[in-house]
PDB file of C-alpha atoms in Angstrom:
ATOM      1  CA  UNK A   1     -14.457  46.056  11.733  1.00  0.00           C
ATOM      2  CA  UNK A   2     -14.946  44.750  15.261  1.00  0.00           C
ATOM      3  CA  UNK A   3     -12.069  43.330  17.039  1.00  0.00           C
ATOM      4  CA  UNK A   4     -12.289  39.318  17.482  1.00  0.00           C
ATOM      5  CA  UNK A   5     -13.947  38.061  19.602  1.00  0.00           C
ATOM      6  CA  UNK A   6     -15.674  41.527  20.585  1.00  0.00           C
ATOM      7  CA  UNK A   7     -19.904  41.210  21.104  1.00  0.00           C
ATOM      8  CA  UNK A   8     -21.496  41.902  18.663  1.00  0.00           C
ATOM      9  CA  UNK A   9     -23.889  45.118  18.032  1.00  0.00           C
ATOM     10  CA  UNK A  10     -28.249  44.949  18.647  1.00  0.00           C
ATOM     11  CA  UNK A  11     -29.569  44.610  15.640  1.00  0.00           C
ATOM     12  CA  UNK A  12     -32.468  46.170  14.548  1.00  0.00           C
ATOM     13  CA  UNK A  13     -35.153  43.096  13.645  1.00  0.00           C
ATOM     14  CA  UNK A  14     -35.761  42.557   9.937  1.00  0.00           C
ATOM     15  CA  UNK A  15     -38.546  45.171   8.002  1.00  0.00           C
ATOM     16  CA  UNK A  16     -42.208  43.451   8.477  1.00  0.00           C
ATOM     17  CA  UNK A  17     -40.674  40.623  10.721  1.00  0.00           C
ATOM     18  CA  UNK A  18     -42.993  40.236  13.020  1.00  0.00           C
ATOM     19  CA  UNK A  19     -40.775  41.623  15.678  1.00  0.00           C
ATOM     20  CA  UNK A  20     -40.715  44.864  13.579  1.00  0.00           C
ATOM     21  CA  UNK A  21     -43.912  44.975  12.794  1.00  0.00           C
ATOM     22  CA  UNK A  22     -44.639  44.516  15.820  1.00  0.00           C
ATOM     23  CA  UNK A  23     -42.380  47.290  17.766  1.00  0.00           C
ATOM     24  CA  UNK A  24     -43.576  49.685  14.733  1.00  0.00           C
ATOM     25  CA  UNK A  25     -47.779  48.807  16.848  1.00  0.00           C
ATOM     26  CA  UNK A  26     -45.621  49.467  20.158  1.00  0.00           C
ATOM     27  CA  UNK A  27     -44.081  52.686  19.867  1.00  0.00           C
ATOM     28  CA  UNK A  28     -47.294  54.505  18.310  1.00  0.00           C
ATOM     29  CA  UNK A  29     -49.961  52.637  20.732  1.00  0.00           C
ATOM     30  CA  UNK A  30     -48.574  51.459  23.895  1.00  0.00           C
ATOM     31  CA  UNK A  31     -48.147  53.677  27.754  1.00  0.00           C
ATOM     32  CA  UNK A  32     -44.053  54.224  28.142  1.00  0.00           C
ATOM     33  CA  UNK A  33     -44.650  51.077  30.931  1.00  0.00           C
ATOM     34  CA  UNK A  34     -44.789  48.337  28.268  1.00  0.00           C
ATOM     35  CA  UNK A  35     -42.375  50.985  25.875  1.00  0.00           C
ATOM     36  CA  UNK A  36     -40.315  50.356  27.847  1.00  0.00           C
ATOM     37  CA  UNK A  37     -41.205  46.284  28.386  1.00  0.00           C
ATOM     38  CA  UNK A  38     -40.560  45.994  25.081  1.00  0.00           C
ATOM     39  CA  UNK A  39     -37.384  47.733  24.783  1.00  0.00           C
ATOM     40  CA  UNK A  40     -36.253  45.467  27.542  1.00  0.00           C
ATOM     41  CA  UNK A  41     -36.729  42.281  26.591  1.00  0.00           C
ATOM     42  CA  UNK A  42     -36.047  42.677  22.848  1.00  0.00           C
ATOM     43  CA  UNK A  43     -33.893  45.854  22.026  1.00  0.00           C
ATOM     44  CA  UNK A  44     -31.182  45.360  24.935  1.00  0.00           C
ATOM     45  CA  UNK A  45     -33.392  48.147  27.184  1.00  0.00           C
ATOM     46  CA  UNK A  46     -32.562  48.369  30.267  1.00  0.00           C
ATOM     47  CA  UNK A  47     -34.441  47.285  33.484  1.00  0.00           C
ATOM     48  CA  UNK A  48     -34.394  50.943  35.647  1.00  0.00           C
ATOM     49  CA  UNK A  49     -35.861  52.104  32.378  1.00  0.00           C
ATOM     50  CA  UNK A  50     -38.417  50.108  33.944  1.00  0.00           C
ATOM     51  CA  UNK A  51     -38.820  50.079  37.241  1.00  0.00           C
ATOM     52  CA  UNK A  52     -39.008  53.821  37.074  1.00  0.00           C
ATOM     53  CA  UNK A  53     -42.472  53.870  34.686  1.00  0.00           C
ATOM     54  CA  UNK A  54     -43.484  51.530  36.459  1.00  0.00           C
ATOM     55  CA  UNK A  55     -43.028  54.067  39.761  1.00  0.00           C
ATOM     56  CA  UNK A  56     -45.750  56.123  38.277  1.00  0.00           C
ATOM     57  CA  UNK A  57     -48.127  53.520  39.022  1.00  0.00           C
ATOM     58  CA  UNK A  58     -46.610  52.741  42.883  1.00  0.00           C
ATOM     59  CA  UNK A  59     -49.117  54.418  45.942  1.00  0.00           C
ATOM     60  CA  UNK A  60     -47.925  55.026  49.220  1.00  0.00           C
ATOM     61  CA  UNK A  61     -49.449  52.284  50.935  1.00  0.00           C
ATOM     62  CA  UNK A  62     -47.734  50.640  48.990  1.00  0.00           C
ATOM     63  CA  UNK A  63     -49.632  48.760  46.682  1.00  0.00           C
ATOM     64  CA  UNK A  64     -50.437  50.028  42.672  1.00  0.00           C
ATOM     65  CA  UNK A  65     -53.020  51.538  41.149  1.00  0.00           C
ATOM     66  CA  UNK A  66     -53.789  54.061  38.336  1.00  0.00           C
ATOM     67  CA  UNK A  67     -55.460  51.679  35.390  1.00  0.00           C
ATOM     68  CA  UNK A  68     -51.727  49.923  35.647  1.00  0.00           C
ATOM     69  CA  UNK A  69     -54.322  47.138  34.912  1.00  0.00           C
ATOM     70  CA  UNK A  70     -56.421  48.868  32.749  1.00  0.00           C
ATOM     71  CA  UNK A  71     -59.843  47.131  32.666  1.00  0.00           C
ATOM     72  CA  UNK A  72     -59.561  48.357  37.054  1.00  0.00           C
ATOM     73  CA  UNK A  73     -59.882  52.638  36.041  1.00  0.00           C
ATOM     74  CA  UNK A  74     -58.581  55.379  38.403  1.00  0.00           C
ATOM     75  CA  UNK A  75     -56.134  56.435  41.484  1.00  0.00           C
ATOM     76  CA  UNK A  76     -56.697  53.348  44.016  1.00  0.00           C
ATOM     77  CA  UNK A  77     -54.246  50.828  44.931  1.00  0.00           C
ATOM     78  CA  UNK A  78     -55.846  47.339  44.112  1.00  0.00           C
ATOM     79  CA  UNK A  79     -54.035  43.133  44.123  1.00  0.00           C
ATOM     80  CA  UNK A  80     -54.602  42.639  40.422  1.00  0.00           C
ATOM     81  CA  UNK A  81     -52.571  45.846  39.601  1.00  0.00           C
ATOM     82  CA  UNK A  82     -50.435  44.844  42.563  1.00  0.00           C
ATOM     83  CA  UNK A  83     -49.927  41.479  40.860  1.00  0.00           C
ATOM     84  CA  UNK A  84     -48.610  42.458  37.502  1.00  0.00           C
ATOM     85  CA  UNK A  85     -46.384  44.940  38.614  1.00  0.00           C
ATOM     86  CA  UNK A  86     -44.663  41.823  40.409  1.00  0.00           C
ATOM     87  CA  UNK A  87     -45.303  40.679  36.642  1.00  0.00           C
ATOM     88  CA  UNK A  88     -43.511  42.979  36.271  1.00  0.00           C
ATOM     89  CA  UNK A  89     -40.494  43.670  38.163  1.00  0.00           C
ATOM     90  CA  UNK A  90     -39.926  39.021  37.818  1.00  0.00           C
ATOM     91  CA  UNK A  91     -39.539  39.732  34.157  1.00  0.00           C
ATOM     92  CA  UNK A  92     -36.882  42.866  34.460  1.00  0.00           C
ATOM     93  CA  UNK A  93     -34.911  40.372  37.984  1.00  0.00           C
ATOM     94  CA  UNK A  94     -35.768  43.315  39.900  1.00  0.00           C
ATOM     95  CA  UNK A  95     -38.394  41.376  42.091  1.00  0.00           C
ATOM     96  CA  UNK A  96     -37.026  42.022  45.523  1.00  0.00           C
ATOM     97  CA  UNK A  97     -35.913  44.374  48.343  1.00  0.00           C
ATOM     98  CA  UNK A  98     -37.553  47.479  50.044  1.00  0.00           C
ATOM     99  CA  UNK A  99     -40.411  47.513  46.810  1.00  0.00           C
ATOM    100  CA  UNK A 100     -41.471  44.071  47.249  1.00  0.00           C
ATOM    101  CA  UNK A 101     -41.525  44.501  51.429  1.00  0.00           C
ATOM    102  CA  UNK A 102     -43.388  47.503  51.072  1.00  0.00           C
ATOM    103  CA  UNK A 103     -45.773  45.505  48.688  1.00  0.00           C
ATOM    104  CA  UNK A 104     -46.052  42.749  51.136  1.00  0.00           C
ATOM    105  CA  UNK A 105     -46.693  45.037  53.605  1.00  0.00           C
ATOM    106  CA  UNK A 106     -50.197  46.774  51.134  1.00  0.00           C
ATOM    107  CA  UNK A 107     -51.025  42.947  50.841  1.00  0.00           C
ATOM    108  CA  UNK A 108     -51.388  42.083  54.693  1.00  0.00           C
ATOM    109  CA  UNK A 109     -53.681  45.516  55.372  1.00  0.00           C
ATOM    110  CA  UNK A 110     -56.587  44.015  52.447  1.00  0.00           C
ATOM    111  CA  UNK A 111     -56.082  40.583  53.398  1.00  0.00           C
ATOM    112  CA  UNK A 112     -59.355  38.785  53.690  1.00  0.00           C
ATOM    113  CA  UNK A 113     -59.556  37.029  56.950  1.00  0.00           C
ATOM    114  CA  UNK A 114     -57.884  33.725  55.868  1.00  0.00           C
ATOM    115  CA  UNK A 115     -55.377  35.595  54.831  1.00  0.00           C
ATOM    116  CA  UNK A 116     -55.458  35.898  51.267  1.00  0.00           C
ATOM    117  CA  UNK A 117     -56.387  38.290  48.147  1.00  0.00           C
ATOM    118  CA  UNK A 118     -60.344  39.120  46.881  1.00  0.00           C
ATOM    119  CA  UNK A 119     -59.555  39.987  43.680  1.00  0.00           C
ATOM    120  CA  UNK A 120     -61.166  43.845  43.839  1.00  0.00           C
ATOM    121  CA  UNK A 121     -61.187  45.888  46.471  1.00  0.00           C
ATOM    122  CA  UNK A 122     -64.138  47.628  48.163  1.00  0.00           C
ATOM    123  CA  UNK A 123     -62.194  50.520  47.439  1.00  0.00           C
ATOM    124  CA  UNK A 124     -62.592  50.877  43.866  1.00  0.00           C
ATOM    125  CA  UNK A 125     -66.062  51.646  44.499  1.00  0.00           C
ATOM    126  CA  UNK A 126     -67.030  54.878  42.465  1.00  0.00           C
ATOM    127  CA  UNK A 127     -64.123  54.762  40.197  1.00  0.00           C
ATOM    128  CA  UNK A 128     -65.033  53.025  36.668  1.00  0.00           C
ATOM    129  CA  UNK A 129     -64.268  48.941  36.558  1.00  0.00           C
ATOM    130  CA  UNK A 130     -64.989  45.868  34.010  1.00  0.00           C
ATOM    131  CA  UNK A 131     -68.463  44.835  34.625  1.00  0.00           C
ATOM    132  CA  UNK A 132     -66.892  41.573  34.165  1.00  0.00           C
ATOM    133  CA  UNK A 133     -65.205  42.818  37.966  1.00  0.00           C
ATOM    134  CA  UNK A 134     -67.327  43.627  40.059  1.00  0.00           C
ATOM    135  CA  UNK A 135     -66.898  45.489  43.305  1.00  0.00           C
ATOM    136  CA  UNK A 136     -69.293  44.635  46.208  1.00  0.00           C
ATOM    137  CA  UNK A 137     -68.280  45.254  50.194  1.00  0.00           C
ATOM    138  CA  UNK A 138     -67.183  42.184  50.817  1.00  0.00           C
ATOM    139  CA  UNK A 139     -64.942  39.879  49.666  1.00  0.00           C
ATOM    140  CA  UNK A 140     -64.077  36.427  49.476  1.00  0.00           C
ATOM    141  CA  UNK A 141     -60.593  35.650  48.434  1.00  0.00           C
ATOM    142  CA  UNK A 142     -59.897  34.425  44.977  1.00  0.00           C
ATOM    143  CA  UNK A 143     -57.261  31.809  44.219  1.00  0.00           C
ATOM    144  CA  UNK A 144     -57.240  34.047  40.220  1.00  0.00           C
ATOM    145  CA  UNK A 145     -55.866  37.340  42.165  1.00  0.00           C
ATOM    146  CA  UNK A 146     -53.591  35.167  45.059  1.00  0.00           C
ATOM    147  CA  UNK A 147     -52.223  32.061  43.133  1.00  0.00           C
ATOM    148  CA  UNK A 148     -49.645  34.825  40.834  1.00  0.00           C
ATOM    149  CA  UNK A 149     -48.917  36.577  43.987  1.00  0.00           C
ATOM    150  CA  UNK A 150     -47.575  33.844  46.049  1.00  0.00           C
ATOM    151  CA  UNK A 151     -45.857  32.493  43.508  1.00  0.00           C
ATOM    152  CA  UNK A 152     -43.964  35.459  41.714  1.00  0.00           C
ATOM    153  CA  UNK A 153     -43.001  35.904  45.873  1.00  0.00           C
ATOM    154  CA  UNK A 154     -41.470  31.997  45.588  1.00  0.00           C
ATOM    155  CA  UNK A 155     -40.056  32.403  42.428  1.00  0.00           C
ATOM    156  CA  UNK A 156     -37.905  34.763  43.757  1.00  0.00           C
ATOM    157  CA  UNK A 157     -37.168  34.092  46.942  1.00  0.00           C
ATOM    158  CA  UNK A 158     -38.501  36.805  49.086  1.00  0.00           C
ATOM    159  CA  UNK A 159     -39.826  35.791  52.453  1.00  0.00           C
ATOM    160  CA  UNK A 160     -42.091  37.461  54.543  1.00  0.00           C
ATOM    161  CA  UNK A 161     -44.479  36.757  57.014  1.00  0.00           C
ATOM    162  CA  UNK A 162     -48.272  37.574  54.538  1.00  0.00           C
ATOM    163  CA  UNK A 163     -47.039  34.469  52.566  1.00  0.00           C
ATOM    164  CA  UNK A 164     -47.695  31.302  55.007  1.00  0.00           C
ATOM    165  CA  UNK A 165     -51.300  31.248  55.196  1.00  0.00           C
ATOM    166  CA  UNK A 166     -51.666  33.326  51.212  1.00  0.00           C
ATOM    167  CA  UNK A 167     -50.112  29.826  50.367  1.00  0.00           C
ATOM    168  CA  UNK A 168     -52.136  27.550  52.856  1.00  0.00           C
ATOM    169  CA  UNK A 169     -55.259  29.041  50.846  1.00  0.00           C
ATOM    170  CA  UNK A 170     -53.606  28.198  47.768  1.00  0.00           C
ATOM    171  CA  UNK A 171     -52.634  24.914  48.428  1.00  0.00           C
ATOM    172  CA  UNK A 172     -56.267  24.706  49.995  1.00  0.00           C
ATOM    173  CA  UNK A 173     -57.830  25.849  46.674  1.00  0.00           C
ATOM    174  CA  UNK A 174     -55.550  24.476  43.757  1.00  0.00           C
ATOM    175  CA  UNK A 175     -56.290  21.062  45.776  1.00  0.00           C
ATOM    176  CA  UNK A 176     -59.990  21.878  46.353  1.00  0.00           C
ATOM    177  CA  UNK A 177     -60.817  22.725  42.109  1.00  0.00           C
ATOM    178  CA  UNK A 178     -64.110  20.955  40.360  1.00  0.00           C
ATOM    179  CA  UNK A 179     -65.821  22.982  38.230  1.00  0.00           C
ATOM    180  CA  UNK A 180     -63.160  26.167  37.102  1.00  0.00           C
ATOM    181  CA  UNK A 181     -61.972  27.907  33.619  1.00  0.00           C
ATOM    182  CA  UNK A 182     -59.472  29.320  32.425  1.00  0.00           C
ATOM    183  CA  UNK A 183     -58.583  32.179  34.070  1.00  0.00           C
ATOM    184  CA  UNK A 184     -58.693  30.385  37.175  1.00  0.00           C
ATOM    185  CA  UNK A 185     -56.579  27.394  36.057  1.00  0.00           C
ATOM    186  CA  UNK A 186     -53.618  29.942  34.875  1.00  0.00           C
ATOM    187  CA  UNK A 187     -53.751  31.377  38.159  1.00  0.00           C
ATOM    188  CA  UNK A 188     -53.291  28.118  39.524  1.00  0.00           C
ATOM    189  CA  UNK A 189     -50.518  27.254  37.107  1.00  0.00           C
ATOM    190  CA  UNK A 190     -48.356  30.613  38.413  1.00  0.00           C
ATOM    191  CA  UNK A 191     -49.074  29.380  41.622  1.00  0.00           C
ATOM    192  CA  UNK A 192     -48.360  25.698  40.783  1.00  0.00           C
ATOM    193  CA  UNK A 193     -44.729  27.170  39.111  1.00  0.00           C
ATOM    194  CA  UNK A 194     -42.911  28.279  42.078  1.00  0.00           C
ATOM    195  CA  UNK A 195     -44.429  26.823  44.886  1.00  0.00           C
ATOM    196  CA  UNK A 196     -41.371  25.258  47.018  1.00  0.00           C
ATOM    197  CA  UNK A 197     -43.190  21.822  47.706  1.00  0.00           C
ATOM    198  CA  UNK A 198     -42.560  20.649  44.211  1.00  0.00           C
ATOM    199  CA  UNK A 199     -43.557  16.762  44.174  1.00  0.00           C
ATOM    200  CA  UNK A 200     -46.952  18.554  45.464  1.00  0.00           C
ATOM    201  CA  UNK A 201     -46.508  20.941  43.046  1.00  0.00           C
ATOM    202  CA  UNK A 202     -46.631  18.453  40.613  1.00  0.00           C
ATOM    203  CA  UNK A 203     -49.393  16.091  41.864  1.00  0.00           C
ATOM    204  CA  UNK A 204     -51.893  19.129  42.095  1.00  0.00           C
ATOM    205  CA  UNK A 205     -50.106  19.556  38.027  1.00  0.00           C
ATOM    206  CA  UNK A 206     -51.295  16.359  37.111  1.00  0.00           C
ATOM    207  CA  UNK A 207     -54.568  16.353  38.405  1.00  0.00           C
ATOM    208  CA  UNK A 208     -55.588  19.958  37.481  1.00  0.00           C
ATOM    209  CA  UNK A 209     -54.400  18.905  34.060  1.00  0.00           C
ATOM    210  CA  UNK A 210     -56.838  16.431  34.188  1.00  0.00           C
ATOM    211  CA  UNK A 211     -59.062  18.606  35.084  1.00  0.00           C
ATOM    212  CA  UNK A 212     -58.836  21.107  31.490  1.00  0.00           C
ATOM    213  CA  UNK A 213     -59.064  17.825  29.148  1.00  0.00           C
ATOM    214  CA  UNK A 214     -62.188  17.099  30.806  1.00  0.00           C
ATOM    215  CA  UNK A 215     -63.925  20.177  31.151  1.00  0.00           C
ATOM    216  CA  UNK A 216     -62.626  21.286  27.368  1.00  0.00           C
ATOM    217  CA  UNK A 217     -60.874  24.182  29.221  1.00  0.00           C
ATOM    218  CA  UNK A 218     -57.898  24.713  25.951  1.00  0.00           C
ATOM    219  CA  UNK A 219     -58.522  23.902  22.158  1.00  0.00           C
ATOM    220  CA  UNK A 220     -56.755  21.312  21.132  1.00  0.00           C
ATOM    221  CA  UNK A 221     -57.268  22.051  17.266  1.00  0.00           C
ATOM    222  CA  UNK A 222     -57.701  25.962  16.350  1.00  0.00           C
ATOM    223  CA  UNK A 223     -59.038  24.894  12.922  1.00  0.00           C
ATOM    224  CA  UNK A 224     -62.686  22.995  14.807  1.00  0.00           C
ATOM    225  CA  UNK A 225     -63.264  26.608  17.045  1.00  0.00           C
ATOM    226  CA  UNK A 226     -67.114  26.944  16.925  1.00  0.00           C
ATOM    227  CA  UNK A 227     -66.538  23.061  18.015  1.00  0.00           C
ATOM    228  CA  UNK A 228     -65.581  23.970  21.345  1.00  0.00           C
ATOM    229  CA  UNK A 229     -68.256  26.294  23.495  1.00  0.00           C
ATOM    230  CA  UNK A 230     -66.512  28.703  25.879  1.00  0.00           C
ATOM    231  CA  UNK A 231     -66.388  29.240  29.702  1.00  0.00           C
ATOM    232  CA  UNK A 232     -69.992  30.369  30.533  1.00  0.00           C
ATOM    233  CA  UNK A 233     -69.666  34.395  31.117  1.00  0.00           C
ATOM    234  CA  UNK A 234     -66.727  34.638  28.666  1.00  0.00           C
ATOM    235  CA  UNK A 235     -67.002  37.241  25.589  1.00  0.00           C
ATOM    236  CA  UNK A 236     -67.930  35.137  22.281  1.00  0.00           C
ATOM    237  CA  UNK A 237     -64.346  33.693  21.352  1.00  0.00           C
ATOM    238  CA  UNK A 238     -62.625  33.825  24.763  1.00  0.00           C
ATOM    239  CA  UNK A 239     -61.473  30.609  23.915  1.00  0.00           C
ATOM    240  CA  UNK A 240     -58.420  29.863  25.546  1.00  0.00           C
ATOM    241  CA  UNK A 241     -55.509  27.619  24.084  1.00  0.00           C
ATOM    242  CA  UNK A 242     -52.058  25.448  25.558  1.00  0.00           C
ATOM    243  CA  UNK A 243     -50.130  28.135  25.064  1.00  0.00           C
ATOM    244  CA  UNK A 244     -52.268  30.107  27.137  1.00  0.00           C
ATOM    245  CA  UNK A 245     -51.331  27.498  30.433  1.00  0.00           C
ATOM    246  CA  UNK A 246     -48.034  26.550  29.458  1.00  0.00           C
ATOM    247  CA  UNK A 247     -46.482  30.460  28.978  1.00  0.00           C
ATOM    248  CA  UNK A 248     -42.874  28.404  29.112  1.00  0.00           C
ATOM    249  CA  UNK A 249     -41.455  24.678  27.769  1.00  0.00           C
ATOM    250  CA  UNK A 250     -40.341  24.419  31.998  1.00  0.00           C
ATOM    251  CA  UNK A 251     -43.597  25.371  32.921  1.00  0.00           C
ATOM    252  CA  UNK A 252     -45.784  22.302  35.135  1.00  0.00           C
ATOM    253  CA  UNK A 253     -48.695  22.764  32.290  1.00  0.00           C
ATOM    254  CA  UNK A 254     -46.349  22.131  29.265  1.00  0.00           C
ATOM    255  CA  UNK A 255     -47.197  18.027  30.216  1.00  0.00           C
ATOM    256  CA  UNK A 256     -50.419  18.327  30.191  1.00  0.00           C
ATOM    257  CA  UNK A 257     -50.590  18.731  26.078  1.00  0.00           C
ATOM    258  CA  UNK A 258     -48.307  16.397  23.026  1.00  0.00           C
ATOM    259  CA  UNK A 259     -45.992  18.275  21.418  1.00  0.00           C
ATOM    260  CA  UNK A 260     -49.044  18.249  18.504  1.00  0.00           C
ATOM    261  CA  UNK A 261     -51.438  20.111  19.689  1.00  0.00           C
ATOM    262  CA  UNK A 262     -48.416  23.122  21.666  1.00  0.00           C
ATOM    263  CA  UNK A 263     -47.124  23.654  17.928  1.00  0.00           C
ATOM    264  CA  UNK A 264     -51.070  23.689  16.373  1.00  0.00           C
ATOM    265  CA  UNK A 265     -51.415  26.371  19.419  1.00  0.00           C
ATOM    266  CA  UNK A 266     -48.788  28.250  18.889  1.00  0.00           C
ATOM    267  CA  UNK A 267     -49.171  27.435  14.977  1.00  0.00           C
ATOM    268  CA  UNK A 268     -52.069  29.477  16.525  1.00  0.00           C
ATOM    269  CA  UNK A 269     -50.879  32.535  18.275  1.00  0.00           C
ATOM    270  CA  UNK A 270     -48.187  33.085  15.293  1.00  0.00           C
ATOM    271  CA  UNK A 271     -51.198  33.449  12.945  1.00  0.00           C
ATOM    272  CA  UNK A 272     -53.442  35.957  15.432  1.00  0.00           C
ATOM    273  CA  UNK A 273     -50.682  38.937  14.521  1.00  0.00           C
ATOM    274  CA  UNK A 274     -52.625  41.654  13.002  1.00  0.00           C
ATOM    275  CA  UNK A 275     -51.707  43.776   9.756  1.00  0.00           C
ATOM    276  CA  UNK A 276     -50.909  46.441  12.293  1.00  0.00           C
ATOM    277  CA  UNK A 277     -48.174  44.173  14.496  1.00  0.00           C
ATOM    278  CA  UNK A 278     -49.882  43.905  17.304  1.00  0.00           C
ATOM    279  CA  UNK A 279     -51.836  40.454  18.816  1.00  0.00           C
ATOM    280  CA  UNK A 280     -56.126  40.629  19.731  1.00  0.00           C
ATOM    281  CA  UNK A 281     -57.450  40.625  22.704  1.00  0.00           C
ATOM    282  CA  UNK A 282     -59.665  37.865  23.640  1.00  0.00           C
ATOM    283  CA  UNK A 283     -61.520  39.384  26.533  1.00  0.00           C
ATOM    284  CA  UNK A 284     -64.228  41.037  26.027  1.00  0.00           C
ATOM    285  CA  UNK A 285     -64.037  45.332  25.067  1.00  0.00           C
ATOM    286  CA  UNK A 286     -66.162  47.750  27.209  1.00  0.00           C
ATOM    287  CA  UNK A 287     -64.000  50.292  26.865  1.00  0.00           C
ATOM    288  CA  UNK A 288     -61.632  51.844  24.454  1.00  0.00           C
ATOM    289  CA  UNK A 289     -59.071  53.016  26.389  1.00  0.00           C
ATOM    290  CA  UNK A 290     -58.124  50.248  27.869  1.00  0.00           C
ATOM    291  CA  UNK A 291     -59.193  47.619  24.856  1.00  0.00           C
ATOM    292  CA  UNK A 292     -55.967  49.830  23.436  1.00  0.00           C
ATOM    293  CA  UNK A 293     -54.383  50.431  26.504  1.00  0.00           C
ATOM    294  CA  UNK A 294     -54.531  45.839  27.105  1.00  0.00           C
ATOM    295  CA  UNK A 295     -53.397  45.432  22.841  1.00  0.00           C
ATOM    296  CA  UNK A 296     -49.886  46.211  23.936  1.00  0.00           C
ATOM    297  CA  UNK A 297     -49.250  43.786  27.176  1.00  0.00           C
ATOM    298  CA  UNK A 298     -51.155  41.066  25.400  1.00  0.00           C
ATOM    299  CA  UNK A 299     -48.715  41.847  22.099  1.00  0.00           C
ATOM    300  CA  UNK A 300     -45.887  41.537  24.864  1.00  0.00           C
ATOM    301  CA  UNK A 301     -46.517  38.134  25.553  1.00  0.00           C
ATOM    302  CA  UNK A 302     -47.490  36.522  22.818  1.00  0.00           C
ATOM    303  CA  UNK A 303     -43.927  37.454  21.994  1.00  0.00           C
ATOM    304  CA  UNK A 304     -42.230  36.083  25.508  1.00  0.00           C
ATOM    305  CA  UNK A 305     -44.071  33.531  24.410  1.00  0.00           C
ATOM    306  CA  UNK A 306     -43.690  32.214  21.240  1.00  0.00           C
ATOM    307  CA  UNK A 307     -39.685  33.283  22.164  1.00  0.00           C
ATOM    308  CA  UNK A 308     -39.740  31.012  24.938  1.00  0.00           C
ATOM    309  CA  UNK A 309     -40.349  28.114  22.708  1.00  0.00           C
ATOM    310  CA  UNK A 310     -37.844  28.889  19.946  1.00  0.00           C
ATOM    311  CA  UNK A 311     -40.435  29.939  17.497  1.00  0.00           C
ATOM    312  CA  UNK A 312     -37.800  32.821  16.534  1.00  0.00           C
ATOM    313  CA  UNK A 313     -34.816  34.642  17.707  1.00  0.00           C
ATOM    314  CA  UNK A 314     -35.149  38.700  19.124  1.00  0.00           C
TER     315      UNK A 314
END
């Protein structure tokens, strides 16, 4: 018997519970990185193991490649891979130090003339990539790539010269959004949730929330999916829901939706778990490996969202 006051021993999730089924799915299908991430979030795993697995994707230029973001294949560093790496480091509380200093030097080296990031750097040419992320010779700055990176760096109180112009770009891009699409809105939220100027962020988020509702970018009634078309260029069924914008209750995007709308959204998310224990991807499947590698990522994100809203303890 444990001594009085001792910490309880870790417990295995009950058999056939959503978390247990997800764990089996991860061990069956996930890359080493996602195995360690799952263990960190739900099985008392160590952040050091996650960092060690992430290092396999790091390049000498300070960026990340090697299909860390599964829809871009090949070894070369890319902004989307590097943003993915920063999300991993942030999730395990290691987004700082010399590692992130090297990342910022890489970001500086690939920035566009206005100081922001392209979605895909031309170095991707010659390597396989999803058809919905075309490679061009002179790519423009994209909020999609820049917003999440700038938000994560501010969230972790990282200060680097690159951040000044990139932050200005994000403010201009967010505050001038008119006709948008769900992934761009998610990037804007990632920036606004951590932007240092909180009153300005709250005002921008309020305007953005009205835009989301006016343009019907979020499915508010999952039982009526057929009544809401997907955004132009998206795959059939590539809908987005309130929980896709407000991943946590403390997100500014949470105020965009009523309690009833968010509850329906979370019910739908929980019900999406497949019999194999994993969650599906909703975007276009263009090759077997990216689809297989993406499902554990989506599964871990779904579990973290459900837990953030108190839907289960794990």
